[in-house]
XYZ file of C-alpha atoms in Angstrom:
696
model
C -45.497 -27.245 6.179
C -42.763 -24.740 5.299
C -39.205 -25.969 5.103
C -36.783 -25.056 7.866
C -33.493 -23.719 6.540
C -30.591 -22.773 8.784
C -27.306 -21.819 7.169
C -28.375 -23.611 4.034
C -29.465 -26.757 5.880
C -32.918 -28.006 4.917
C -34.935 -30.402 6.998
C -37.981 -32.381 6.080
C -39.392 -32.312 9.566
C -43.095 -31.653 9.670
C -42.979 -29.301 12.587
C -41.594 -25.783 12.537
C -39.272 -25.016 15.451
C -39.942 -21.378 16.228
C -37.061 -20.896 18.658
C -34.573 -21.448 15.843
C -35.879 -18.355 14.072
C -34.992 -16.189 17.035
C -31.602 -17.829 17.473
C -30.675 -17.303 13.847
C -31.846 -13.690 14.044
C -29.779 -13.155 17.194
C -26.763 -14.796 15.587
C -26.796 -12.748 12.393
C -27.320 -9.482 14.302
C -24.283 -10.288 16.424
C -22.118 -11.182 13.429
C -23.103 -8.108 11.412
C -22.620 -5.880 14.455
C -19.160 -7.304 15.054
C -18.067 -6.892 11.445
C -19.506 -3.371 11.254
C -17.747 -2.075 14.342
C -15.938 -4.560 16.596
C -15.795 -2.058 19.433
C -19.605 -1.833 19.379
C -20.232 -5.587 19.638
C -16.861 -7.152 20.462
C -18.504 -10.480 21.248
C -20.741 -10.576 18.181
C -18.537 -13.290 16.696
C -20.288 -15.690 19.111
C -23.186 -15.613 16.663
C -21.171 -18.147 14.662
C -21.388 -20.515 17.645
C -25.175 -20.173 17.578
C -25.178 -21.017 13.867
C -22.979 -24.047 14.483
C -25.210 -25.451 17.230
C -28.389 -24.897 15.223
C -26.840 -26.445 12.097
C -25.582 -29.511 13.959
C -28.987 -29.921 15.603
C -31.043 -29.731 12.404
C -28.670 -31.866 10.367
C -28.555 -34.684 12.914
C -32.292 -34.478 13.584
C -32.968 -34.971 9.886
C -30.488 -37.862 9.616
C -31.946 -39.732 12.602
C -35.374 -39.678 10.961
C -33.980 -40.986 7.681
C -31.896 -43.682 9.380
C -34.878 -45.039 11.287
C -36.954 -45.160 8.129
C -34.072 -46.759 6.201
C -34.340 -43.956 3.667
C -30.908 -42.392 4.051
C -28.812 -42.162 0.878
C -25.392 -40.599 1.254
C -25.114 -39.458 -2.406
C -28.616 -38.012 -2.277
C -27.801 -36.340 1.041
C -24.655 -34.674 -0.335
C -26.479 -33.660 -3.488
C -29.029 -31.834 -1.359
C -26.337 -30.061 0.641
C -24.485 -28.984 -2.506
C -27.728 -27.793 -4.054
C -28.349 -25.625 -1.008
C -24.881 -24.171 -0.530
C -23.134 -24.037 -3.882
C -25.454 -21.630 -5.776
C -25.332 -19.107 -2.939
C -21.562 -19.370 -2.467
C -20.793 -19.120 -6.195
C -23.164 -16.175 -6.584
C -21.431 -14.481 -3.646
C -18.030 -14.944 -5.287
C -19.249 -13.536 -8.600
C -21.045 -10.599 -7.016
C -18.086 -9.792 -4.770
C -15.626 -9.846 -7.670
C -17.768 -7.386 -9.643
C -18.389 -5.155 -6.619
C -14.716 -5.064 -5.679
C -13.515 -4.281 -9.207
C -15.985 -1.417 -9.499
C -15.581 0.140 -6.044
C -12.511 -1.256 -4.223
C -10.091 -2.624 -6.837
C -7.238 -2.943 -4.345
C -9.101 -5.940 -2.938
C -9.238 -7.763 -6.272
C -6.002 -9.775 -5.756
C -7.355 -11.021 -2.429
C -10.641 -12.044 -4.032
C -8.611 -13.904 -6.639
C -6.644 -15.742 -3.963
C -9.758 -16.832 -2.054
C -12.189 -17.515 -4.913
C -11.190 -21.119 -5.660
C -10.814 -22.198 -1.993
C -14.228 -20.709 -1.241
C -15.875 -22.306 -4.275
C -14.457 -25.729 -3.380
C -15.159 -25.330 0.359
C -11.648 -25.425 1.767
C -11.061 -21.727 2.433
C -10.811 -22.233 6.203
C -7.802 -24.514 5.744
C -6.384 -22.120 3.154
C -6.492 -19.355 5.771
C -4.810 -21.673 8.270
C -1.966 -22.599 5.935
C -1.476 -18.950 4.984
C -1.692 -17.883 8.649
C -4.383 -15.283 8.017
C -5.918 -14.210 11.309
C -9.671 -13.676 11.614
C -9.413 -11.211 14.502
C -6.363 -9.242 13.375
C -7.365 -8.651 9.753
C -6.966 -4.927 9.195
C -6.745 -2.552 6.281
C -7.506 -4.813 3.341
C -9.072 -8.048 4.592
C -10.374 -10.348 1.893
C -14.084 -9.741 1.160
C -14.449 -13.538 1.039
C -13.039 -14.134 4.519
C -16.493 -14.939 5.909
C -16.845 -17.920 3.565
C -14.619 -19.916 5.923
C -17.921 -20.686 7.672
C -19.549 -22.273 4.612
C -16.367 -24.252 3.949
C -16.341 -25.664 7.460
C -20.054 -26.451 7.330
C -19.698 -28.340 4.053
C -16.762 -30.333 5.440
C -18.980 -31.287 8.384
C -21.765 -32.305 5.995
C -19.359 -34.601 4.172
C -17.801 -36.281 7.205
C -20.485 -36.329 9.883
C -22.963 -38.727 8.182
C -20.184 -41.293 7.712
C -19.271 -41.121 11.390
C -22.829 -40.861 12.646
C -23.948 -43.997 10.841
C -21.361 -45.945 12.861
C -22.564 -44.378 16.088
C -26.166 -45.074 15.132
C -25.477 -48.733 14.383
C -23.206 -49.467 17.337
C -25.197 -47.596 19.980
C -28.833 -48.572 20.266
C -30.032 -46.161 22.933
C -30.372 -42.412 22.750
C -28.278 -41.980 25.863
C -25.398 -44.040 24.480
C -25.422 -42.195 21.168
C -25.515 -38.828 22.894
C -22.704 -39.901 25.218
C -20.457 -40.830 22.294
C -21.216 -37.560 20.517
C -20.590 -35.674 23.746
C -17.233 -37.425 24.141
C -16.286 -36.313 20.617
C -17.254 -32.738 21.491
C -15.089 -32.845 24.605
C -12.195 -34.270 22.570
C -12.529 -31.413 20.089
C -12.474 -28.864 22.913
C -9.450 -30.536 24.483
C -7.614 -30.296 21.175
C -8.441 -26.591 21.041
C -7.081 -26.172 24.568
C -3.862 -28.053 23.816
C -3.192 -26.134 20.588
C -3.811 -22.746 22.175
C -0.730 -20.739 23.137
C -1.302 -17.340 24.782
C -0.060 -14.425 22.717
C 0.166 -16.391 19.479
C -2.126 -16.349 16.456
C -5.298 -18.414 16.905
C -6.099 -18.978 13.218
C -5.392 -22.712 13.385
C -7.873 -23.367 16.178
C -10.469 -20.801 15.117
C -10.798 -21.982 11.510
C -10.175 -25.710 11.950
C -13.045 -28.167 11.636
C -11.458 -30.455 14.212
C -11.267 -27.720 16.857
C -14.663 -26.116 16.086
C -16.527 -29.406 15.716
C -17.498 -29.310 19.406
C -20.111 -26.624 18.725
C -21.664 -28.618 15.892
C -21.548 -31.823 17.931
C -23.332 -30.216 20.875
C -26.243 -29.512 18.553
C -26.041 -33.067 17.233
C -26.134 -34.513 20.752
C -29.197 -32.414 21.566
C -30.982 -33.715 18.464
C -30.281 -37.302 19.516
C -31.450 -36.726 23.100
C -34.700 -35.067 22.030
C -35.503 -37.656 19.390
C -38.409 -40.036 19.862
C -38.770 -43.228 17.876
C -40.756 -43.036 14.684
C -44.346 -44.079 14.644
C -46.212 -41.144 16.077
C -47.641 -39.384 13.047
C -44.200 -38.676 11.544
C -43.311 -36.293 14.369
C -40.341 -37.333 16.446
C -41.210 -34.753 19.070
C -44.776 -35.956 19.588
C -44.521 -37.592 22.997
C -46.034 -37.495 26.424
C -45.236 -34.359 28.440
C -42.142 -34.751 30.623
C -42.511 -34.917 34.360
C -41.145 -31.429 34.886
C -44.222 -29.961 33.203
C -46.311 -31.164 36.126
C -44.072 -29.379 38.629
C -45.910 -26.793 40.700
C -44.939 -25.084 43.926
C -46.306 -22.211 45.934
C -43.710 -19.808 47.308
C -44.174 -16.934 49.727
C -42.628 -13.598 48.792
C -43.203 -10.690 51.196
C -46.408 -12.153 52.451
C -47.749 -12.967 49.008
C -48.256 -16.419 47.574
C -46.838 -17.043 44.124
C -47.330 -20.196 42.133
C -44.231 -21.412 40.275
C -44.670 -24.049 37.577
C -42.223 -26.042 35.523
C -43.273 -24.210 32.379
C -42.524 -20.859 34.009
C -39.081 -22.054 35.035
C -38.301 -23.220 31.507
C -39.486 -19.899 30.067
C -37.353 -18.056 32.611
C -34.371 -20.210 31.646
C -34.866 -19.369 27.989
C -35.046 -15.617 28.584
C -32.076 -15.762 30.969
C -29.983 -17.468 28.290
C -31.105 -14.868 25.758
C -29.924 -12.103 28.096
C -26.630 -13.920 28.662
C -25.898 -14.004 24.929
C -26.884 -10.355 24.464
C -24.590 -9.305 27.305
C -21.749 -11.486 26.021
C -22.122 -9.951 22.565
C -21.369 -6.597 24.199
C -18.549 -7.533 26.581
C -16.665 -10.671 25.489
C -13.164 -10.047 24.159
C -12.369 -12.244 21.121
C -8.760 -12.532 22.296
C -9.718 -13.913 25.727
C -7.774 -17.052 26.574
C -10.722 -18.673 28.364
C -12.641 -18.930 25.085
C -10.082 -21.460 23.869
C -10.021 -23.237 27.216
C -13.621 -24.362 27.158
C -15.374 -21.070 26.480
C -16.665 -22.000 23.034
C -17.930 -25.320 24.404
C -19.680 -23.475 27.236
C -21.461 -21.136 24.827
C -22.450 -24.114 22.661
C -24.014 -25.785 25.712
C -25.879 -22.586 26.550
C -27.157 -22.402 22.969
C -28.325 -26.015 23.176
C -30.126 -25.237 26.432
C -31.841 -22.309 24.678
C -33.048 -24.619 21.912
C -34.336 -27.087 24.502
C -36.200 -24.357 26.390
C -37.735 -22.993 23.200
C -38.934 -26.396 22.002
C -41.627 -26.383 24.709
C -44.705 -24.220 24.386
C -44.703 -21.004 26.327
C -44.022 -17.307 26.129
C -40.329 -17.828 25.319
C -41.139 -19.987 22.293
C -43.669 -17.415 21.071
C -41.240 -14.534 21.563
C -38.451 -16.266 19.656
C -40.885 -17.111 16.868
C -42.258 -13.587 16.470
C -42.669 -12.348 12.911
C -39.625 -10.103 12.990
C -37.489 -12.991 14.291
C -39.008 -15.358 11.743
C -38.211 -12.949 8.922
C -34.626 -12.158 9.925
C -33.946 -15.789 10.785
C -35.213 -17.037 7.432
C -32.905 -14.565 5.660
C -29.934 -15.091 7.988
C -27.868 -17.114 5.514
C -28.369 -14.585 2.713
C -27.576 -11.730 5.095
C -24.443 -13.543 6.206
C -23.229 -13.969 2.634
C -23.821 -10.404 1.465
C -23.023 -8.354 4.554
C -19.252 -8.778 4.718
C -18.349 -7.702 1.156
C -20.734 -4.766 1.465
C -19.249 -3.638 4.782
C -15.695 -3.891 3.443
C -16.589 -1.649 0.502
C -18.790 0.752 2.478
C -16.198 1.271 5.221
C -12.834 1.898 3.535
C -9.804 1.849 5.789
C -8.851 5.339 4.608
C -11.922 6.905 6.195
C -10.578 9.440 8.686
C -13.711 9.983 10.789
C -16.255 7.433 12.038
C -19.720 7.291 10.575
C -22.562 8.984 12.469
C -25.231 6.730 13.941
C -27.550 7.292 11.000
C -24.767 6.182 8.645
C -24.627 2.788 10.342
C -28.418 2.510 10.200
C -28.248 3.226 6.477
C -25.698 0.452 6.026
C -27.882 -1.987 7.969
C -30.869 -1.052 5.793
C -28.810 -1.604 2.631
C -27.591 -4.999 3.878
C -31.170 -5.997 4.662
C -32.367 -4.924 1.214
C -29.547 -6.680 -0.653
C -30.031 -9.760 1.536
C -33.719 -9.893 0.629
C -32.948 -9.645 -3.087
C -30.266 -12.331 -2.738
C -32.695 -14.594 -0.879
C -35.457 -14.249 -3.440
C -33.194 -14.650 -6.470
C -30.586 -17.148 -5.270
C -31.198 -18.944 -1.977
C -34.946 -19.590 -1.951
C -36.229 -22.686 -3.695
C -39.104 -22.691 -6.142
C -42.406 -22.197 -4.353
C -40.911 -20.501 -1.308
C -43.402 -17.914 0.064
C -42.490 -14.236 0.000
C -42.669 -14.098 3.791
C -41.842 -17.004 6.124
C -45.222 -16.969 7.902
C -47.120 -17.251 4.632
C -47.827 -20.507 2.841
C -48.060 -21.345 -0.799
C -49.596 -24.390 -2.366
C -47.053 -27.060 -3.145
C -44.226 -25.377 -1.245
C -42.390 -28.653 -0.737
C -43.507 -30.482 -3.810
C -41.017 -31.344 -6.505
C -41.737 -29.813 -9.918
C -44.367 -31.940 -11.591
C -43.559 -30.930 -15.127
C -40.422 -31.478 -17.100
C -38.241 -28.386 -17.113
C -36.955 -26.796 -20.307
C -33.401 -27.899 -19.471
C -34.469 -31.509 -18.970
C -36.456 -31.417 -22.176
C -33.488 -30.082 -24.155
C -31.159 -32.637 -22.549
C -33.527 -35.468 -23.440
C -33.624 -34.373 -27.071
C -29.832 -34.118 -27.263
C -29.473 -37.554 -25.689
C -31.581 -38.997 -28.485
C -29.131 -37.692 -31.089
C -27.086 -40.072 -33.198
C -23.845 -38.177 -32.506
C -21.887 -39.502 -29.515
C -20.611 -36.055 -28.542
C -24.080 -34.583 -28.656
C -25.428 -37.507 -26.598
C -22.752 -36.931 -23.947
C -23.584 -33.231 -23.888
C -27.259 -34.109 -23.545
C -26.558 -36.493 -20.657
C -24.543 -33.875 -18.775
C -27.176 -31.241 -19.480
C -29.975 -33.512 -18.280
C -28.202 -34.256 -15.019
C -27.477 -30.584 -14.442
C -31.097 -29.691 -15.173
C -32.307 -32.376 -12.767
C -29.952 -31.178 -10.040
C -31.115 -27.589 -10.447
C -34.796 -28.373 -11.046
C -35.903 -26.963 -7.674
C -33.680 -23.898 -7.934
C -34.961 -20.561 -9.065
C -33.564 -19.188 -12.353
C -31.432 -16.689 -10.459
C -29.667 -19.513 -8.648
C -28.776 -21.184 -11.936
C -27.436 -17.862 -13.210
C -25.486 -17.541 -9.965
C -23.893 -20.967 -10.466
C -22.806 -20.125 -14.008
C -21.623 -16.616 -13.086
C -19.704 -17.906 -10.074
C -18.028 -20.674 -12.041
C -17.030 -18.209 -14.768
C -15.756 -15.741 -12.178
C -13.548 -18.396 -10.586
C -12.202 -19.495 -13.957
C -11.446 -15.917 -15.026
C -9.760 -15.139 -11.721
C -7.562 -18.206 -12.144
C -6.187 -16.951 -15.464
C -2.448 -16.097 -15.300
C -2.951 -12.362 -15.762
C -1.202 -9.487 -14.023
C -3.992 -8.935 -11.531
C -1.972 -6.433 -9.514
C -1.645 -4.251 -12.596
C -5.342 -4.664 -13.429
C -6.310 -3.700 -9.889
C -3.912 -0.751 -9.868
C -5.175 0.568 -13.194
C -8.732 0.527 -11.916
C -7.658 2.057 -8.583
C -5.953 4.926 -10.432
C -9.233 5.631 -12.223
C -10.890 6.063 -8.821
C -7.935 7.749 -7.064
C -5.643 9.594 -9.530
C -3.117 10.406 -6.772
C -2.022 6.750 -6.833
C -0.367 7.350 -10.215
C 1.881 10.197 -9.029
C 5.632 9.879 -9.390
C 7.968 11.069 -6.635
C 8.629 14.347 -8.438
C 4.920 14.938 -9.078
C 4.146 14.139 -5.446
C 6.715 16.663 -4.193
C 5.294 19.352 -6.471
C 1.773 18.644 -5.267
C 2.877 18.768 -1.626
C 4.557 22.111 -2.274
C 1.182 23.582 -3.216
C -0.508 22.377 -0.024
C -0.735 24.406 3.153
C 1.742 22.977 5.687
C 0.025 20.963 8.388
C 1.261 21.599 11.941
C 2.277 18.476 13.855
C -0.369 18.909 16.473
C -2.805 16.331 17.763
C -6.359 17.213 18.856
C -5.387 16.662 22.504
C -2.178 18.656 22.369
C -1.380 22.293 22.706
C 1.217 24.146 20.686
C 4.123 22.243 19.243
C 7.360 22.372 21.147
C 10.519 23.617 19.494
C 14.130 22.617 19.846
C 15.650 25.258 22.039
C 19.169 24.262 23.118
C 20.250 26.204 26.171
C 21.748 29.503 25.171
C 20.592 29.352 21.566
C 19.403 32.411 19.710
C 15.611 32.376 19.779
C 15.559 34.145 16.418
C 17.035 31.105 14.724
C 14.590 28.839 12.832
C 13.532 25.769 14.795
C 12.523 22.238 13.962
C 8.861 21.242 13.972
C 7.259 18.288 15.721
C 4.411 17.596 18.098
C 7.067 17.462 20.808
C 10.793 17.967 20.251
C 13.450 16.387 22.489
C 15.030 19.153 24.562
C 18.543 17.935 23.749
C 18.052 17.782 19.987
C 20.812 19.922 18.449
C 20.462 20.381 14.656
C 23.834 22.166 14.586
C 25.505 18.769 14.927
C 24.556 17.804 11.366
C 24.184 19.525 8.023
C 20.851 20.162 6.346
C 20.458 21.023 2.654
C 17.009 22.579 2.573
C 16.812 22.864 -1.228
C 17.013 19.106 -1.740
C 15.901 18.180 1.805
C 19.001 16.159 2.537
C 20.268 15.699 6.091
C 23.552 14.199 7.294
C 22.244 13.164 10.725
C 23.319 9.749 12.021
C 19.815 8.468 12.618
C 18.798 4.996 13.774
C 15.212 4.278 12.725
C 13.410 1.064 13.650
C 9.941 0.393 12.276
C 7.492 -2.000 10.644
C 6.108 -2.336 7.122
C 5.333 1.401 6.962
C 9.007 2.141 7.566
C 10.015 -0.554 5.095
C 7.782 1.035 2.457
C 9.323 4.504 2.798
C 12.889 3.326 3.563
C 14.251 3.838 0.047
C 13.023 7.439 -0.089
C 14.252 8.159 3.426
C 17.683 6.746 2.633
C 18.015 9.206 -0.256
C 17.334 12.157 2.040
C 19.165 10.786 5.098
C 22.211 9.066 3.580
C 23.928 8.541 6.965
C 20.867 6.939 8.541
C 20.423 3.302 9.518
C 16.814 2.445 8.630
C 15.437 -0.969 9.569
C 11.808 -1.794 8.760
C 10.095 -5.174 8.497
C 6.576 -6.425 7.784
C 4.445 -7.315 10.837
C 7.184 -6.328 13.281
C 6.015 -6.230 16.877
C 7.010 -3.571 19.393
C 8.934 -6.059 21.531
C 10.979 -7.116 18.519
C 11.923 -3.481 17.985
C 13.123 -3.249 21.577
C 15.427 -6.219 21.036
C 16.777 -4.726 17.805
C 17.461 -1.383 19.455
C 19.394 -3.092 22.249
C 21.309 -5.163 19.675
C 22.283 -2.155 17.514
C 23.363 -0.024 20.464
C 25.184 -2.933 22.047
C 27.193 -3.488 18.870
C 28.756 -0.033 19.170
C 26.371 1.982 16.998
C 26.111 5.549 18.306
C 23.239 7.406 16.591
C 22.713 11.125 17.076
C 18.934 10.587 16.993
C 16.770 7.499 17.475
C 13.419 7.245 15.697
C 11.106 4.460 16.903
C 8.215 3.892 14.487
C 6.336 0.853 15.808
C 2.823 0.271 17.149
C 0.864 -0.628 14.014
C 0.901 -4.405 14.555
C 0.094 -4.457 18.238
C -0.487 -2.192 21.206
C 2.573 -0.690 22.891
C 2.482 -0.790 26.682
C 3.836 1.888 29.006
C 6.513 -0.536 30.215
C 7.691 -1.210 26.675
C 7.893 2.481 25.793
C 9.781 3.202 29.022
C 12.209 0.423 28.137
C 12.913 2.083 24.786
C 13.626 5.350 26.597
C 15.962 3.507 28.955
C 17.799 1.915 26.016
C 18.214 5.337 24.377
C 20.360 6.294 27.381
C 19.643 10.020 27.151
C 19.964 10.328 23.367
C 17.291 12.348 21.532
C 14.436 9.905 20.863
C 11.375 10.328 18.648
C 8.303 8.095 18.789
C 6.318 8.152 15.534
C 2.582 7.837 16.133
C 0.985 4.813 14.466
C -1.943 4.812 12.090
C -3.963 1.744 11.089
C -7.674 0.832 11.051
C -7.375 -1.085 14.342
C -8.356 -0.170 17.885
C -4.956 -0.362 19.550
C -3.191 2.438 17.646
C -5.010 5.125 19.633
C -3.884 3.507 22.894
C -0.304 3.202 21.617
C -0.198 6.843 20.571
C -1.550 7.945 23.948
C 1.190 5.904 25.607
C 3.851 7.589 23.475
C 2.622 11.032 24.480
C 2.507 10.121 28.170
C 6.074 8.823 28.059
C 7.252 11.865 26.086
C 5.695 14.169 28.653
C 7.625 12.371 31.407
C 11.035 12.474 29.658
C 12.529 15.711 28.250
C 14.712 13.862 25.739
C 11.691 12.148 24.133
C 9.731 13.731 21.296
C 6.716 12.881 19.129
C 6.414 12.925 15.337
C 2.656 12.825 14.749
C 2.316 10.888 11.506
C -1.104 9.674 12.617
C -2.556 13.188 12.756
C -1.027 14.188 9.420
C -2.246 11.105 7.541
C -5.676 11.275 9.199
C -6.036 14.824 7.901
C -4.919 13.668 4.443
C -6.372 10.245 3.600
C -5.114 10.749 0.059
C -1.639 10.024 1.469
C -2.538 6.367 2.069
C -3.215 3.284 0.029
C -6.631 1.712 0.409
C -5.493 -0.308 3.424
C -5.495 2.894 5.490
C -2.012 2.132 6.819
C 0.741 2.324 4.205
C 1.661 5.605 2.486
C 1.433 5.833 -1.287
C 3.952 7.967 -3.219
C 2.268 11.176 -2.126
C 2.237 9.940 1.476
C 5.832 8.746 1.247
C 6.989 12.227 0.291
C 4.851 13.721 3.071
C 6.318 11.234 5.556
C 9.851 12.189 4.509
C 9.079 15.900 4.781
C 7.613 15.464 8.239
C 10.678 13.564 9.422
C 12.996 16.138 7.829
C 11.145 19.004 9.529
C 11.526 17.237 12.880
C 15.319 17.103 12.459
C 16.247 20.138 10.394
C 15.296 23.808 10.977
C 13.165 25.616 8.460
C 14.583 28.636 6.666
């Protein structure tokens, strides 16, 4: 019989469980959809829950069989898990490092930081300690972020057998064992609930093994409940039909008699659960508080119920085991490993316009093709058939002949030199461990190990990445003077958004309309440039400006200070809008009296109408500019719309449309699609200058 592999977990069971194919296919489609475009499948991350439940189920099912036969060996068990996971993970690290250097070098430092944690299966805890959010990663997320899953799975593989053997020995009945496992799952969910704080980062509880163990344990409890004692032709599921299969009732619907059987009800349950997951993939918000208050446990229970329904013959089992589901499910682990780095490279944050529908289909086709190559070269064991519904003689048999590596190791071991003998011993053990792997997997292990070692070298990786990035984008090497000269040759871009009409101009009452005016998407009606001096030749302005912003402001602050020497510019990394409100109140309360206020926040979180109105209230009638935010996240569009609504309601509020300018000129941004490079910094300064000083 063919082996069953889910997320790198093999099982020696003699019976193929078709429903797992469909569940793995559903899970990987959800995950890829979420990572491709979160707004398309916002709940696709729940595919990870499906993987967890299936993995916990298969792992525990296999262990119960081995325990009852007294054939369980912890070292042998771990060796099998490492043999399944390590080649694929190391090959992913090596391939990602090469791909990133060639096509997205700005990501290379992040690959370097995550390579060793991913290779040693502790990347989830590394993300926790570094407070790297899974749901708020924008711009330049690490291409190895998705390997937190393999790290958590391996940690479960290491710890769960040690705990399960105690449960197995102390609890003799299936019900008692399942009850203990269920209690552990509830405890894990309670910990998640207690650690959750609304509005704060959820990295600790999303990545942690202790808080996500509930989903794995639900699958483990199901495996224990469905287990039957050994002795029936090596099939723990060979047992007498349950009583519900004999259920049969006749119901009357509009004068017609319909026969309802237990099998029909189970099939209906299975399809209903399938619909529930598909709907949840499309509507569930990853930031919803209820997910951390029992939601993940609920979805794990629903996944377990789907497995139970699909383990009984019927139309649902056949549908979930269809050839297309069997194929995608068998490749799900390879697709999971390759899809995220490919999507990060194929969808740069600097892209100004979304892909057309056929562009996304092309990306899916590429992921499928690369996943198939990865499966055949790296993940699949020797003898694995080309397609999951085919069979090949000796699929599960260990290699009968001595491999070349074992033969070489044996010859070296027979040497009279102690060093050579030691080398031969190590080589023999390595050859034995990799005997069932395909040659590509062995190459992947070596390449991955070398990649990790090279990335750990104390080199100036930022400089290496920048040098390669300059080769791909020469504008990144421009100096300030070169950037200004290049901007001078460009056609000026009007500060006008697609939804706006003509730009407003500063027209103080009684002013001569022939005088040059400032330029902005909307200009405060009380902005009076005559109150400060403007040196157009060097673009220097004496305005007393108070500017509050985030990391974008911090990045351009030095240049702005040169051109606005009387300005107070305060920018900080990851600053939230509410923090900016507090700072504005603090500065104004301390006696600071700016002639113009510039509020440049909204990149790190959505700005609400109430917050923007509060900023206007704090300005107390002073000219106020909101700077539109730009970042590859969903909330910036909502924030910018809020700014324009508030500006339309208050004459003293204007809009500087940095978002429109940078969107029209992606060359102004670094690869994160948020922060201006030198060319963008000079463009940012010019746009701000034009909003405060009249043109000649």
